[in-house]
mmCIF file of C-alpha atoms and ligand atoms in Angstrom:
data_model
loop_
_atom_site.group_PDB
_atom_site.id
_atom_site.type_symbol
_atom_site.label_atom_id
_atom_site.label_comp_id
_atom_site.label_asym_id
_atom_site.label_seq_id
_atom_site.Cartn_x
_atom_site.Cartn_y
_atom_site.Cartn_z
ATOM 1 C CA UNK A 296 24.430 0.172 -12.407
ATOM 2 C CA UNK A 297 24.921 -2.280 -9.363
ATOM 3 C CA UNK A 298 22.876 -1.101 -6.022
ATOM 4 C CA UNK A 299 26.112 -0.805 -4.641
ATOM 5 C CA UNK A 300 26.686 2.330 -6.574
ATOM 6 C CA UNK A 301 23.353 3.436 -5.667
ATOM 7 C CA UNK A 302 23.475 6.671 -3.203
ATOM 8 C CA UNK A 303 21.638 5.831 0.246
ATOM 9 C CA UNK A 304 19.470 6.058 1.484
ATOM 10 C CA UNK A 305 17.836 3.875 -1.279
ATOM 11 C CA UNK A 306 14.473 2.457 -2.008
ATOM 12 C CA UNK A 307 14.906 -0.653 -3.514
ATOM 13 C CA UNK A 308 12.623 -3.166 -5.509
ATOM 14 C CA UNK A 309 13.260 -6.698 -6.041
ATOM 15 C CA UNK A 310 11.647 -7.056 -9.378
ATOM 16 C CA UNK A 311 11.289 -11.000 -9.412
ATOM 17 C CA UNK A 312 9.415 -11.176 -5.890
ATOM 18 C CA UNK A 313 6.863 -8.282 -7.063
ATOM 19 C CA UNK A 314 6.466 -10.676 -9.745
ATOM 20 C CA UNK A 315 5.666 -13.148 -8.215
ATOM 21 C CA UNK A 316 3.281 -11.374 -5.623
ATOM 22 C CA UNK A 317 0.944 -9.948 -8.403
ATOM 23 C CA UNK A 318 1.192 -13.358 -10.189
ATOM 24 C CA UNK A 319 0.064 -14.565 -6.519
ATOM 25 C CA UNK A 320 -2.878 -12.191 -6.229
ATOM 26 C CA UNK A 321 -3.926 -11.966 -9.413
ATOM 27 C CA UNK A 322 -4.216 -16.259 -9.644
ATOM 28 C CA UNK A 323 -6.201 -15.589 -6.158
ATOM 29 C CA UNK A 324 -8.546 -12.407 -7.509
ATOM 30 C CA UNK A 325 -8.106 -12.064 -10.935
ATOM 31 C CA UNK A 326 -8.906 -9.034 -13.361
ATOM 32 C CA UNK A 327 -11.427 -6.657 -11.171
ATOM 33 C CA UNK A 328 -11.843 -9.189 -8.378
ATOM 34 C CA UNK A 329 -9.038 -6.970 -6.872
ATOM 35 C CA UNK A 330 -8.978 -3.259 -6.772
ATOM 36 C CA UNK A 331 -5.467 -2.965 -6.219
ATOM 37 C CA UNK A 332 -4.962 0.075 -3.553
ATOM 38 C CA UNK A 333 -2.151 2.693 -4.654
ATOM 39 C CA UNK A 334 -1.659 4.141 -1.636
ATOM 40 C CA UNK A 335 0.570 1.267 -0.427
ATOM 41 C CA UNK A 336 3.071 1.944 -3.403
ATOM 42 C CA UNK A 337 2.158 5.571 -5.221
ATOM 43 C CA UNK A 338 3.812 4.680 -8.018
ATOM 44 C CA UNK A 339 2.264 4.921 -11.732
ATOM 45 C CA UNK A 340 5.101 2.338 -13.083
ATOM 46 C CA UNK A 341 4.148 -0.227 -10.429
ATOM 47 C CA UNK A 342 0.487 0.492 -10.846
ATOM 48 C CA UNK A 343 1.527 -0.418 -14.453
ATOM 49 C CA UNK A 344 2.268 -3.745 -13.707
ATOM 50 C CA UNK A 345 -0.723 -4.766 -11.994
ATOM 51 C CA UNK A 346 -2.934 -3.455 -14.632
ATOM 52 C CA UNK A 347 -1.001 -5.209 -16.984
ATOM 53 C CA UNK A 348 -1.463 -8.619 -14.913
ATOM 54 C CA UNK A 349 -5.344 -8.316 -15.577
ATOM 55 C CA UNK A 350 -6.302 -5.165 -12.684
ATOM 56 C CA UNK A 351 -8.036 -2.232 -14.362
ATOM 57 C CA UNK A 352 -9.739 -1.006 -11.542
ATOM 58 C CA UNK A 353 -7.839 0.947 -8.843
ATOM 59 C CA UNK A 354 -8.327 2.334 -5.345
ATOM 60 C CA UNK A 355 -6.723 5.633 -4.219
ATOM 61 C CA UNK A 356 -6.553 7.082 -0.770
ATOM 62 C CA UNK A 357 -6.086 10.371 -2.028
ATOM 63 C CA UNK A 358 -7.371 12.659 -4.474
ATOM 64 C CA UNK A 359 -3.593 13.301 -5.530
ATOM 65 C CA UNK A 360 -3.198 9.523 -6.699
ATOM 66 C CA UNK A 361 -6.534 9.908 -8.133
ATOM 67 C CA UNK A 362 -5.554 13.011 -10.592
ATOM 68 C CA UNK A 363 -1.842 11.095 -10.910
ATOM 69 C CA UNK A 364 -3.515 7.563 -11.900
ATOM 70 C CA UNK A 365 -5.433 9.367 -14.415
ATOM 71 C CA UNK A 366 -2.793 11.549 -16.030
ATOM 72 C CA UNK A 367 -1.342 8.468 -16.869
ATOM 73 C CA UNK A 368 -3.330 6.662 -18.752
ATOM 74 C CA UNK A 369 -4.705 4.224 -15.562
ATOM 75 C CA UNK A 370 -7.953 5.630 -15.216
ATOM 76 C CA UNK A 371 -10.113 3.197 -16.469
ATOM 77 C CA UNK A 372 -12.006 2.674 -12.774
ATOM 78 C CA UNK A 373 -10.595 4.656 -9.853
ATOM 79 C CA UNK A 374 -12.572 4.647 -6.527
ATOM 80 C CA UNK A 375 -11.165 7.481 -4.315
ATOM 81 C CA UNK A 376 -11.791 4.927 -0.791
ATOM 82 C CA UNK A 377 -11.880 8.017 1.435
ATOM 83 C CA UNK A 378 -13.859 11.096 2.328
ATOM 84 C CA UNK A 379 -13.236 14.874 0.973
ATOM 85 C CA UNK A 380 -14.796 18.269 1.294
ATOM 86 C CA UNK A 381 -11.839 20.378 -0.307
ATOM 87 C CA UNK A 382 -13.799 21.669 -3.453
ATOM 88 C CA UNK A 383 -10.333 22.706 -5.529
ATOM 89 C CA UNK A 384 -9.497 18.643 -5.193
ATOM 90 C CA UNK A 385 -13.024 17.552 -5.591
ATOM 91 C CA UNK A 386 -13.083 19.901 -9.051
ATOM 92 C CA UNK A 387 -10.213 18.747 -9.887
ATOM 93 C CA UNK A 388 -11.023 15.066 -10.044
ATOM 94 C CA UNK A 389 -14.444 15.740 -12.004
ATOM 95 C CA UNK A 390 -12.650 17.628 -14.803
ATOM 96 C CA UNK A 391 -10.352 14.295 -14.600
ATOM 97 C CA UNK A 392 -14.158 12.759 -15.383
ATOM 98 C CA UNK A 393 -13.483 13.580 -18.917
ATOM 99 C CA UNK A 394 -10.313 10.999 -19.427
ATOM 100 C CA UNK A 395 -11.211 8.948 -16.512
ATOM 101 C CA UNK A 396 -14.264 6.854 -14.632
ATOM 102 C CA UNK A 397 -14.023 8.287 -11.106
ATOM 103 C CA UNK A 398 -16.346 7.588 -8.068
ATOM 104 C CA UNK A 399 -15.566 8.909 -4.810
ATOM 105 C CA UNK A 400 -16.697 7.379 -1.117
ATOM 106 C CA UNK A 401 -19.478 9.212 0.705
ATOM 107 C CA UNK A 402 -20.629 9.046 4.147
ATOM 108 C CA UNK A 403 -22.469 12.019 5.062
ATOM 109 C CA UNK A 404 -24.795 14.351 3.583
ATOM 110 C CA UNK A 405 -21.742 16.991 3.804
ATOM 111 C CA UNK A 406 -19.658 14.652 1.563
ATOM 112 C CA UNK A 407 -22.362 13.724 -0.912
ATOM 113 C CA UNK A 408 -23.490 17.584 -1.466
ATOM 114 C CA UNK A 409 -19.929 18.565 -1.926
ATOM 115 C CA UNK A 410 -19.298 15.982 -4.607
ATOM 116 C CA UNK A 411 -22.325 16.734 -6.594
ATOM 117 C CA UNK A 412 -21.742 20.611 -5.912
ATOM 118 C CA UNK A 413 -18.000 19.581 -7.715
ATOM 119 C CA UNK A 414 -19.768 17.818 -10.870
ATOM 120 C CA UNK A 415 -18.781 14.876 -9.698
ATOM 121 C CA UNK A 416 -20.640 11.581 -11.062
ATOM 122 C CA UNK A 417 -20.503 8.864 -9.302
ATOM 123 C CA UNK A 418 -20.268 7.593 -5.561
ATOM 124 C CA UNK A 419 -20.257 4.750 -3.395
ATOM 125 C CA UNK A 420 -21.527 4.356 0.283
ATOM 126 C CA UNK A 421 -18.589 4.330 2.722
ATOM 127 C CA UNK A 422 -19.931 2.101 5.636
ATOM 128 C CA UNK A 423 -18.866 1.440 9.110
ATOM 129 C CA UNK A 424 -17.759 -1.967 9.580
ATOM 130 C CA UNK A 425 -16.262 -1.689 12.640
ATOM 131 C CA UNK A 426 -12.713 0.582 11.952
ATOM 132 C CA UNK A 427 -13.644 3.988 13.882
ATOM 133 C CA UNK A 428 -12.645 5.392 11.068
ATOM 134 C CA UNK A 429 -14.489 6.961 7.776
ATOM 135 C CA UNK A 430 -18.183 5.278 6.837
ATOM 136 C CA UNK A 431 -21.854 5.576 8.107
ATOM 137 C CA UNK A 432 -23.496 3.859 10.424
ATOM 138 C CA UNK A 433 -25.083 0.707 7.897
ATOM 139 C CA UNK A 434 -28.978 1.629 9.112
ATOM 140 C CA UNK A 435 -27.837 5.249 7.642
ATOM 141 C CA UNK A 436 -26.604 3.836 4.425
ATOM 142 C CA UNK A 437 -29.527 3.219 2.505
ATOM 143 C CA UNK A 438 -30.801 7.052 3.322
ATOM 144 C CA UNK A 439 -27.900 8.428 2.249
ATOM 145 C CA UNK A 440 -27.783 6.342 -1.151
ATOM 146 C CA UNK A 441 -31.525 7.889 -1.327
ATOM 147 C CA UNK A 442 -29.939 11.580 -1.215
ATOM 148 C CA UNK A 443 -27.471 10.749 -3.234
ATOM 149 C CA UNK A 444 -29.639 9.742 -5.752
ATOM 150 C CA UNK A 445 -31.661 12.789 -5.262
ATOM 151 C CA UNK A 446 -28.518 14.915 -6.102
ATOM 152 C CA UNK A 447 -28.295 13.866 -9.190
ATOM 153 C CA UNK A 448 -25.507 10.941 -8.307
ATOM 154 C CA UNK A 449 -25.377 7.708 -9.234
ATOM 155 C CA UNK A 450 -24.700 5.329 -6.674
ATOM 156 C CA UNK A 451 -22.379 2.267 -8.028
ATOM 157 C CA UNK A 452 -22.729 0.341 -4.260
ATOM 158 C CA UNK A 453 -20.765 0.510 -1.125
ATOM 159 C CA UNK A 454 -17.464 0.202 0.457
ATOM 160 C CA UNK A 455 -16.407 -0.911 3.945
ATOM 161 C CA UNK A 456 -13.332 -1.210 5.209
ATOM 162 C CA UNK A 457 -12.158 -3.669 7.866
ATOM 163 C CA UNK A 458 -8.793 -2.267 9.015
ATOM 164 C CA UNK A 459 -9.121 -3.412 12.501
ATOM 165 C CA UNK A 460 -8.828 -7.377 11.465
ATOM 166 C CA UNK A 461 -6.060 -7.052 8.977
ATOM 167 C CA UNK A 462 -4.016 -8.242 12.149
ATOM 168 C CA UNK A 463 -5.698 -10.828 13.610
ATOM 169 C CA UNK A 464 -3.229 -13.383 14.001
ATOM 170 C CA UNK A 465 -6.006 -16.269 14.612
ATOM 171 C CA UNK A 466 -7.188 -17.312 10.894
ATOM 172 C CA UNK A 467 -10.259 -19.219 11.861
ATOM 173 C CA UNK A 468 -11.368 -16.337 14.522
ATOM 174 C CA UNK A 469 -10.200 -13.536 11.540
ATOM 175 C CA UNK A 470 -12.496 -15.171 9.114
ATOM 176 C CA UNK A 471 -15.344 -15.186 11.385
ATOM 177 C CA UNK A 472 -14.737 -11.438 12.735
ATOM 178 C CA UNK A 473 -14.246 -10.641 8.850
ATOM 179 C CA UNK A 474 -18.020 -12.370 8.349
ATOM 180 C CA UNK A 475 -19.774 -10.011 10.885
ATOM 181 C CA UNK A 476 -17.822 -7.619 9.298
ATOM 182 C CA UNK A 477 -18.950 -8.496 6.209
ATOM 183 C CA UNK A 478 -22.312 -8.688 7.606
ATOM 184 C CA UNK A 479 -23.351 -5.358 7.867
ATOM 185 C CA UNK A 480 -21.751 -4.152 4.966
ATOM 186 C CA UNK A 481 -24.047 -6.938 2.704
ATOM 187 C CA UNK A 482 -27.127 -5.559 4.742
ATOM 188 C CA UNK A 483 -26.249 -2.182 3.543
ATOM 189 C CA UNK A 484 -25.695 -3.196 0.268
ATOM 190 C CA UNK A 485 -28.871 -4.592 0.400
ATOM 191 C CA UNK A 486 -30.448 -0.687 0.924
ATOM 192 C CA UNK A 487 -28.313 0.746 -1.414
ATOM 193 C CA UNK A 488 -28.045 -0.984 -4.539
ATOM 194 C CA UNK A 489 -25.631 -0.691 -7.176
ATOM 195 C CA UNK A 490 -23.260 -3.598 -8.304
ATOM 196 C CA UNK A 491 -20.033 -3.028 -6.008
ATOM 197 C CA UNK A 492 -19.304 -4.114 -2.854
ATOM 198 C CA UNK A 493 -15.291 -3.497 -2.264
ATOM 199 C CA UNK A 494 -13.718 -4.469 0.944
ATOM 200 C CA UNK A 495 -10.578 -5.547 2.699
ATOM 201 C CA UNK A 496 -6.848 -5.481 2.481
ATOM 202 C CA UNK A 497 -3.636 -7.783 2.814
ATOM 203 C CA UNK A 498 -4.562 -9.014 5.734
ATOM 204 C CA UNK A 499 -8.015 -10.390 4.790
ATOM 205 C CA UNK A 500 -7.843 -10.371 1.195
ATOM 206 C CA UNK A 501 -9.034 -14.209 0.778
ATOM 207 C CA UNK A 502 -11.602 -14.246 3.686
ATOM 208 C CA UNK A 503 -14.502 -12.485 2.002
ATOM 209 C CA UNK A 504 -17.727 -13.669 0.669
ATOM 210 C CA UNK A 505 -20.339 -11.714 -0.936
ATOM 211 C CA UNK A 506 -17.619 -8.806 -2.005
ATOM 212 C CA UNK A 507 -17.250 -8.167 -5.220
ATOM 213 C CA UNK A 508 -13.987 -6.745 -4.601
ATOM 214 C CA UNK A 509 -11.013 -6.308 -2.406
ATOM 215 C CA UNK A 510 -8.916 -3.337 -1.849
ATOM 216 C CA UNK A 511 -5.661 -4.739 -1.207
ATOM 217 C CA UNK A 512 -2.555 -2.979 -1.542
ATOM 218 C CA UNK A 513 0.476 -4.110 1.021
ATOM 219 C CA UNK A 514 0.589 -7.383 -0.907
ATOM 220 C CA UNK A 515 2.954 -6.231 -3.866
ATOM 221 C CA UNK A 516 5.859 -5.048 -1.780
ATOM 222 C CA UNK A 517 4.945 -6.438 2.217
ATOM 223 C CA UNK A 518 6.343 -5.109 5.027
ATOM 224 C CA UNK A 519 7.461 -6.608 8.551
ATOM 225 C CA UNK A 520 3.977 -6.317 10.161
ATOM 226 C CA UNK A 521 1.940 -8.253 7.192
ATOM 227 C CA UNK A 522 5.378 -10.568 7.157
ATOM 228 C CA UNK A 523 4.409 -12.148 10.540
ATOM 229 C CA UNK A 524 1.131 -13.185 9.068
ATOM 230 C CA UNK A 525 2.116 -15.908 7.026
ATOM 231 C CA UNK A 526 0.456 -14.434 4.157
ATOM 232 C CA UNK A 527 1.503 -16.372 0.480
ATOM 233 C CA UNK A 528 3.257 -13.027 -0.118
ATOM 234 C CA UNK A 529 7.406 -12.507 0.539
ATOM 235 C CA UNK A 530 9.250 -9.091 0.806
ATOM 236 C CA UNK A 531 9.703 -7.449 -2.207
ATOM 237 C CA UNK A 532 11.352 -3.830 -1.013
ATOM 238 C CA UNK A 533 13.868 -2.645 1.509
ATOM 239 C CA UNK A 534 15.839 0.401 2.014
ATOM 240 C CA UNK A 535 19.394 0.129 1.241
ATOM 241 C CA UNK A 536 21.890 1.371 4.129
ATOM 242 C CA UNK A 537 26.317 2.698 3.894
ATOM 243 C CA UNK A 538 27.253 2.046 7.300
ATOM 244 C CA UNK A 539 28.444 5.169 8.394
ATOM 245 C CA UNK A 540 30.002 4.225 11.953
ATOM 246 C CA UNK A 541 31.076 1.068 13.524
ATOM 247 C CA UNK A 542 32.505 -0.296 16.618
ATOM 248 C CA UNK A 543 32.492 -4.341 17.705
ATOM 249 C CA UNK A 544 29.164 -3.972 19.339
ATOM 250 C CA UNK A 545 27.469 -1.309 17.088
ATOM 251 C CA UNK A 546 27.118 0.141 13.627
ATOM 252 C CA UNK A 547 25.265 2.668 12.210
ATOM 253 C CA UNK A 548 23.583 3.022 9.234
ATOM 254 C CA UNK A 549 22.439 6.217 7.222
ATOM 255 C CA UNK A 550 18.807 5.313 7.138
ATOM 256 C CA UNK A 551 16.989 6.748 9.712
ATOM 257 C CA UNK A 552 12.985 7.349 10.507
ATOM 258 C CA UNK A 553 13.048 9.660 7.314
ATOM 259 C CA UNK A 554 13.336 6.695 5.372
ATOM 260 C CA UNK A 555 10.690 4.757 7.156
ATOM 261 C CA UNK A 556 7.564 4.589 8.168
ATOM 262 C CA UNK A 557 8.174 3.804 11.913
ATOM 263 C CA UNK A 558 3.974 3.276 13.189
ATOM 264 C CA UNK A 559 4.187 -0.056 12.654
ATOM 265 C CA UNK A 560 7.657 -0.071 14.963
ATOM 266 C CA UNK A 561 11.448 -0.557 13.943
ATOM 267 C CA UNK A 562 12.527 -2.009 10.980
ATOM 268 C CA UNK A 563 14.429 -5.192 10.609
ATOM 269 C CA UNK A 564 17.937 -5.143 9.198
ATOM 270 C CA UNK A 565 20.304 -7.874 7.529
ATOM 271 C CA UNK A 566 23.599 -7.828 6.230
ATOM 272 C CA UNK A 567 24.450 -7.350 2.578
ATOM 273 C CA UNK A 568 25.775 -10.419 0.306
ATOM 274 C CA UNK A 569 27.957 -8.562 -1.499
ATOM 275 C CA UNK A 570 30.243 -10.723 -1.696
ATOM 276 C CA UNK A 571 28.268 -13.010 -3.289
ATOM 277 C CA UNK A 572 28.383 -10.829 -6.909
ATOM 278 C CA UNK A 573 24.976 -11.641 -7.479
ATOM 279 C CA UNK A 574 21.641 -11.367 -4.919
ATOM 280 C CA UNK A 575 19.913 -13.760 -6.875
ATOM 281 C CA UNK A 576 22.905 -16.351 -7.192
ATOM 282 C CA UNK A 577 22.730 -15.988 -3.231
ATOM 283 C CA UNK A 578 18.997 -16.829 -2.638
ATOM 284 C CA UNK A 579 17.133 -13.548 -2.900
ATOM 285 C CA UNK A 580 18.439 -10.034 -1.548
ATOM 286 C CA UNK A 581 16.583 -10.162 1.836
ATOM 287 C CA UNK A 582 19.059 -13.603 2.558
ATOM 288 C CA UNK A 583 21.744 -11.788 4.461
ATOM 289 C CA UNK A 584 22.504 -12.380 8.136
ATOM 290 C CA UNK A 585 19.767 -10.481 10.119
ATOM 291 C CA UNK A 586 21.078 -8.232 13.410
ATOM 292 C CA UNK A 587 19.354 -6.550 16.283
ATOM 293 C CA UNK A 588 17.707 -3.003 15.219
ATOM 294 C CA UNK A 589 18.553 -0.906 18.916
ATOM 295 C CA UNK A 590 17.187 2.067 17.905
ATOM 296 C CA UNK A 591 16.151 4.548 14.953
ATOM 297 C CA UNK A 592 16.755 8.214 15.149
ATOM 298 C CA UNK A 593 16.005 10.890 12.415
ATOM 299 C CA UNK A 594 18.675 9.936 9.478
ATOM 300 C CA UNK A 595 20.352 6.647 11.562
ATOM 301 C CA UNK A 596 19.598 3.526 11.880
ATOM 302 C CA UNK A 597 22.041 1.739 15.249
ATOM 303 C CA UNK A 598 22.448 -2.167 14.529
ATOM 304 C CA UNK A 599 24.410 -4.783 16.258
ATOM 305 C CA UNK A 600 27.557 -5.333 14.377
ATOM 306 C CA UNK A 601 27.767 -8.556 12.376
ATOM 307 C CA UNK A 602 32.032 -9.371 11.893
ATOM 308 C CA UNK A 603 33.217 -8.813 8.508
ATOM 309 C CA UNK A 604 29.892 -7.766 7.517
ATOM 310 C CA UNK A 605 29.066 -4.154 9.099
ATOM 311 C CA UNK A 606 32.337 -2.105 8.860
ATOM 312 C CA UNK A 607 32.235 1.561 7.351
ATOM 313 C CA UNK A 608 30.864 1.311 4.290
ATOM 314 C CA UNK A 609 29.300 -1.542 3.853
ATOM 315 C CA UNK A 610 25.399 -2.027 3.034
ATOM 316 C CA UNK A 611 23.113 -2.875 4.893
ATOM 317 C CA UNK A 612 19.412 -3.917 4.050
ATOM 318 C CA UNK A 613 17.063 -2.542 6.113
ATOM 319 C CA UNK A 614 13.074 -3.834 5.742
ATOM 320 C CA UNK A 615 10.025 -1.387 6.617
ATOM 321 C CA UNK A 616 8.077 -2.019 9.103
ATOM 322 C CA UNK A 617 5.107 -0.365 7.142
ATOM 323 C CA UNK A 618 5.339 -0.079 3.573
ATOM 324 C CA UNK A 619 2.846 2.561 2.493
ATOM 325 C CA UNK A 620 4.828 5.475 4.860
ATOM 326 C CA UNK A 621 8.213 4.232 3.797
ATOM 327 C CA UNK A 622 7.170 4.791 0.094
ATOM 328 C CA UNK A 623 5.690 8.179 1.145
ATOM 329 C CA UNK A 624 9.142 9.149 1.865
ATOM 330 C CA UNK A 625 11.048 8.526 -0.996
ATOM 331 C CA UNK A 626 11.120 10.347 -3.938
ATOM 332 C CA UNK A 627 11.888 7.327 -6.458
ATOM 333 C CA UNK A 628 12.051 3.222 -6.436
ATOM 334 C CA UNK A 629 15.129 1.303 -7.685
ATOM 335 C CA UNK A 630 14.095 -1.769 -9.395
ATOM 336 C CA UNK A 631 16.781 -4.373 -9.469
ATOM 337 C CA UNK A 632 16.952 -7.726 -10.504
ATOM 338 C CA UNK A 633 20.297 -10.147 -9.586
ATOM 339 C CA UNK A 634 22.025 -6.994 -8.393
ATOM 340 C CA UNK A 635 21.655 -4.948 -11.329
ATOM 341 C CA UNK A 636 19.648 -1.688 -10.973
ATOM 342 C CA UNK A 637 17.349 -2.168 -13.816
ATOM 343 C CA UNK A 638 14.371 0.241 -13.734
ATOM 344 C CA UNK A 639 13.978 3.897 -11.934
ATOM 345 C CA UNK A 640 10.269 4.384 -10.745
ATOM 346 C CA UNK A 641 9.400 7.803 -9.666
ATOM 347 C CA UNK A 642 7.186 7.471 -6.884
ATOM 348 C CA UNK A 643 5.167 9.933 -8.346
ATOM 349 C CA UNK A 644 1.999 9.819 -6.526
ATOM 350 C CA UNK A 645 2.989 11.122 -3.183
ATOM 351 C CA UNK A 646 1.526 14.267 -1.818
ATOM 352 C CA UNK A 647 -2.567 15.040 -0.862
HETATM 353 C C1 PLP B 866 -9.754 2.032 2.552
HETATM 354 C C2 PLP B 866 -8.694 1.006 2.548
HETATM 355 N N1 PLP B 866 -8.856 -0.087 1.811
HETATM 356 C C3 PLP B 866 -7.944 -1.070 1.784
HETATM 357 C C4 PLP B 866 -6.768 -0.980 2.503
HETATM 358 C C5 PLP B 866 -5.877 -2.165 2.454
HETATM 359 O O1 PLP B 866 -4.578 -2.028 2.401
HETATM 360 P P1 PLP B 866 -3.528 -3.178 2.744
HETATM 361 O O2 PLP B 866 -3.274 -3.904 1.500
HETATM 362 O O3 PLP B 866 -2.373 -2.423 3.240
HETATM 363 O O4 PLP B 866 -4.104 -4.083 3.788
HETATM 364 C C6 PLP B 866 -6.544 0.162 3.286
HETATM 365 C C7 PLP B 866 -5.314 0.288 4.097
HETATM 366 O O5 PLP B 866 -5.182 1.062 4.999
HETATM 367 C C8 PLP B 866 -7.518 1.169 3.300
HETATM 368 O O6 PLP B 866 -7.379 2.283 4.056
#
């Protein structure tokens, strides 16, 4: 199959750019330097690959990806990087303990007493690093390791997550904000114990010292935001578009903000080389002309129209904004390679 005979909207993988990001990452942070995070993809095949390039050690952001990594065979090391009372999930994932090593991120005494009430094993300290999200206070961290302990856990170390630099656009000022960051999550470490100390994403993923891991995720497929970074990663996914109405000024394609993950804002949009015959032969699928996004509504995407290139069905490419939502959305990834369809991933990982 071609993807022009794929129905749209359709989730699309180039399978020589993934390539080359894992090869990328995994030259950077090799084997379980990087905990590869499978909430940016969700997909068991993909996860596949980056095991298979060295990474045997996952991170999941829910316990849904946990129980789905495990099922299938990748569930060698998973760290569940977020929080969760729900004792039906948190039994779930320690009858999972049986095939798989699971440890799950604490950072309360509610959290740690529902994990160990679940027959859970193992933990690490989530710590506040400066994302008002999940994670203690760090002078609370070595107290809770302590009750932890008491509960009949073992503690492998600590987590911290620094969402709020991934953007920092200023490398010199990110790698110093990144070293506070950093900071507090080492001085924590140093009241916990344990051997890990997992941090980052994308965004920071070769700004860290003193981690003995990073969580990154975004890197295999990118997305617009992390595309402005200059990051040594290029876009590997995009959502294929039929225009379904034109004019001279505007078309309109069928993929609309069910298709997308729209926090990070609109998505970008270029032209199809179709005529081309082959992607590859015309340098890389994203290397169409790109046009103005106006506007996305639910199942419509409203583009200026590009001459010859955006009549009534024709396809359009159009590139997420934010790739862990977009996958969210789709049910399964094409992977393609010089035009050809080649591979169909379920994204089997989606749901809580
Ligand atoms: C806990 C945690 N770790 C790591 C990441 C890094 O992901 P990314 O590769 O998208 O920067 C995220 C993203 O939100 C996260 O929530």
């Amino acid at each position: 199959m071609r993807i022009r005979d794929l129905p749209t909207p359709a989730l699309i993988i180039d399978a020589t750019v993934l390539a080359q990001n894992i090869e990328t990452m995994s030259t950077a942070l090799p084997g379980a330097a990087l905990r590869p995070h499978v909430k940016a993809h969700k997909c068991t095949a993909l996860a596949a690959v980056q095991a298979a390039a060295g990474h045997r050690s996952f991170t999941c952001a829910t316990p849904r990806e946990v129980l789905g990594m495990a099922a299938n065979g990748l569930g060698e090391d998973l760290l569940l990087a977020n929080e969760s009372v729900d004792p039906a999930r948190l039994r779930a994932m320690a009858a999972a303990q049986d095939s798989a090593r699971i440890t799950i991120a604490v950072d309360s005494v509610s959290t740690i007493d529902a994990a160990a009430a679940a027959g859970l094993h193992e933990v690490l300290i989530d710590v506040d690093v400066g994302l008002p999200r999940c994670g203690c206070a760090p002078r609370d961290a070595g107290r809770l390791a302590a009750h932890a302990r008491a509960a009949g856990l073992t503690v492998r170390g600590v987590m911290g997550y620094e969402g709020h630099l991934m953007m920092v656009t200023d490398r010199e000022a990110k790698r110093a904000k990144v070293a506070e960051a950093m900071d507090l999550l080492l001085r924590a470490s140093g009241d916990v114990g344990g051997d890990i100390v997992s941090a980052g994403g994308t965004g920071t993923f070769d700004l860290h010292d003193g981690v003995t891991e990073v969580q990154a995720g975004s890197y295999a497929l990118m997305d617009t935001q992390y595309g402005t970074l200059g990051l040594p990663f290029a876009q590997a996914c995009f959502v294929v578009g039929t225009v379904v109405s034109s004019n001279p000024r505007h078309a309109v394609v069928d993929v609309g903000l069910k298709a997308l993950g729209m926090d990070h804002g609109n998505p970008a949009a270029t032209t199809w080389m179709e005529d081309a015959g082959s992607d590859g032969a015309a340098g890389g699928i994203g290397a169409g002309t790109s046009t103005d996004v106006w506007f996305c509504s639910d199942e419509h995407v409203t583009i200026s129209s590009v001459p010859g290139r955006t009549d009534v069905d024709a396809r359009v490419l159009i590139t997420p904004a934010h790739i862990d939502p977009t996958m969210a959305m789709h049910e399964v990834a094409w992977l393609v390679r010089d035009g050809e369809v080649i591979d169909r991933w379920p994204i089997d990982l989606r749901g809580w």
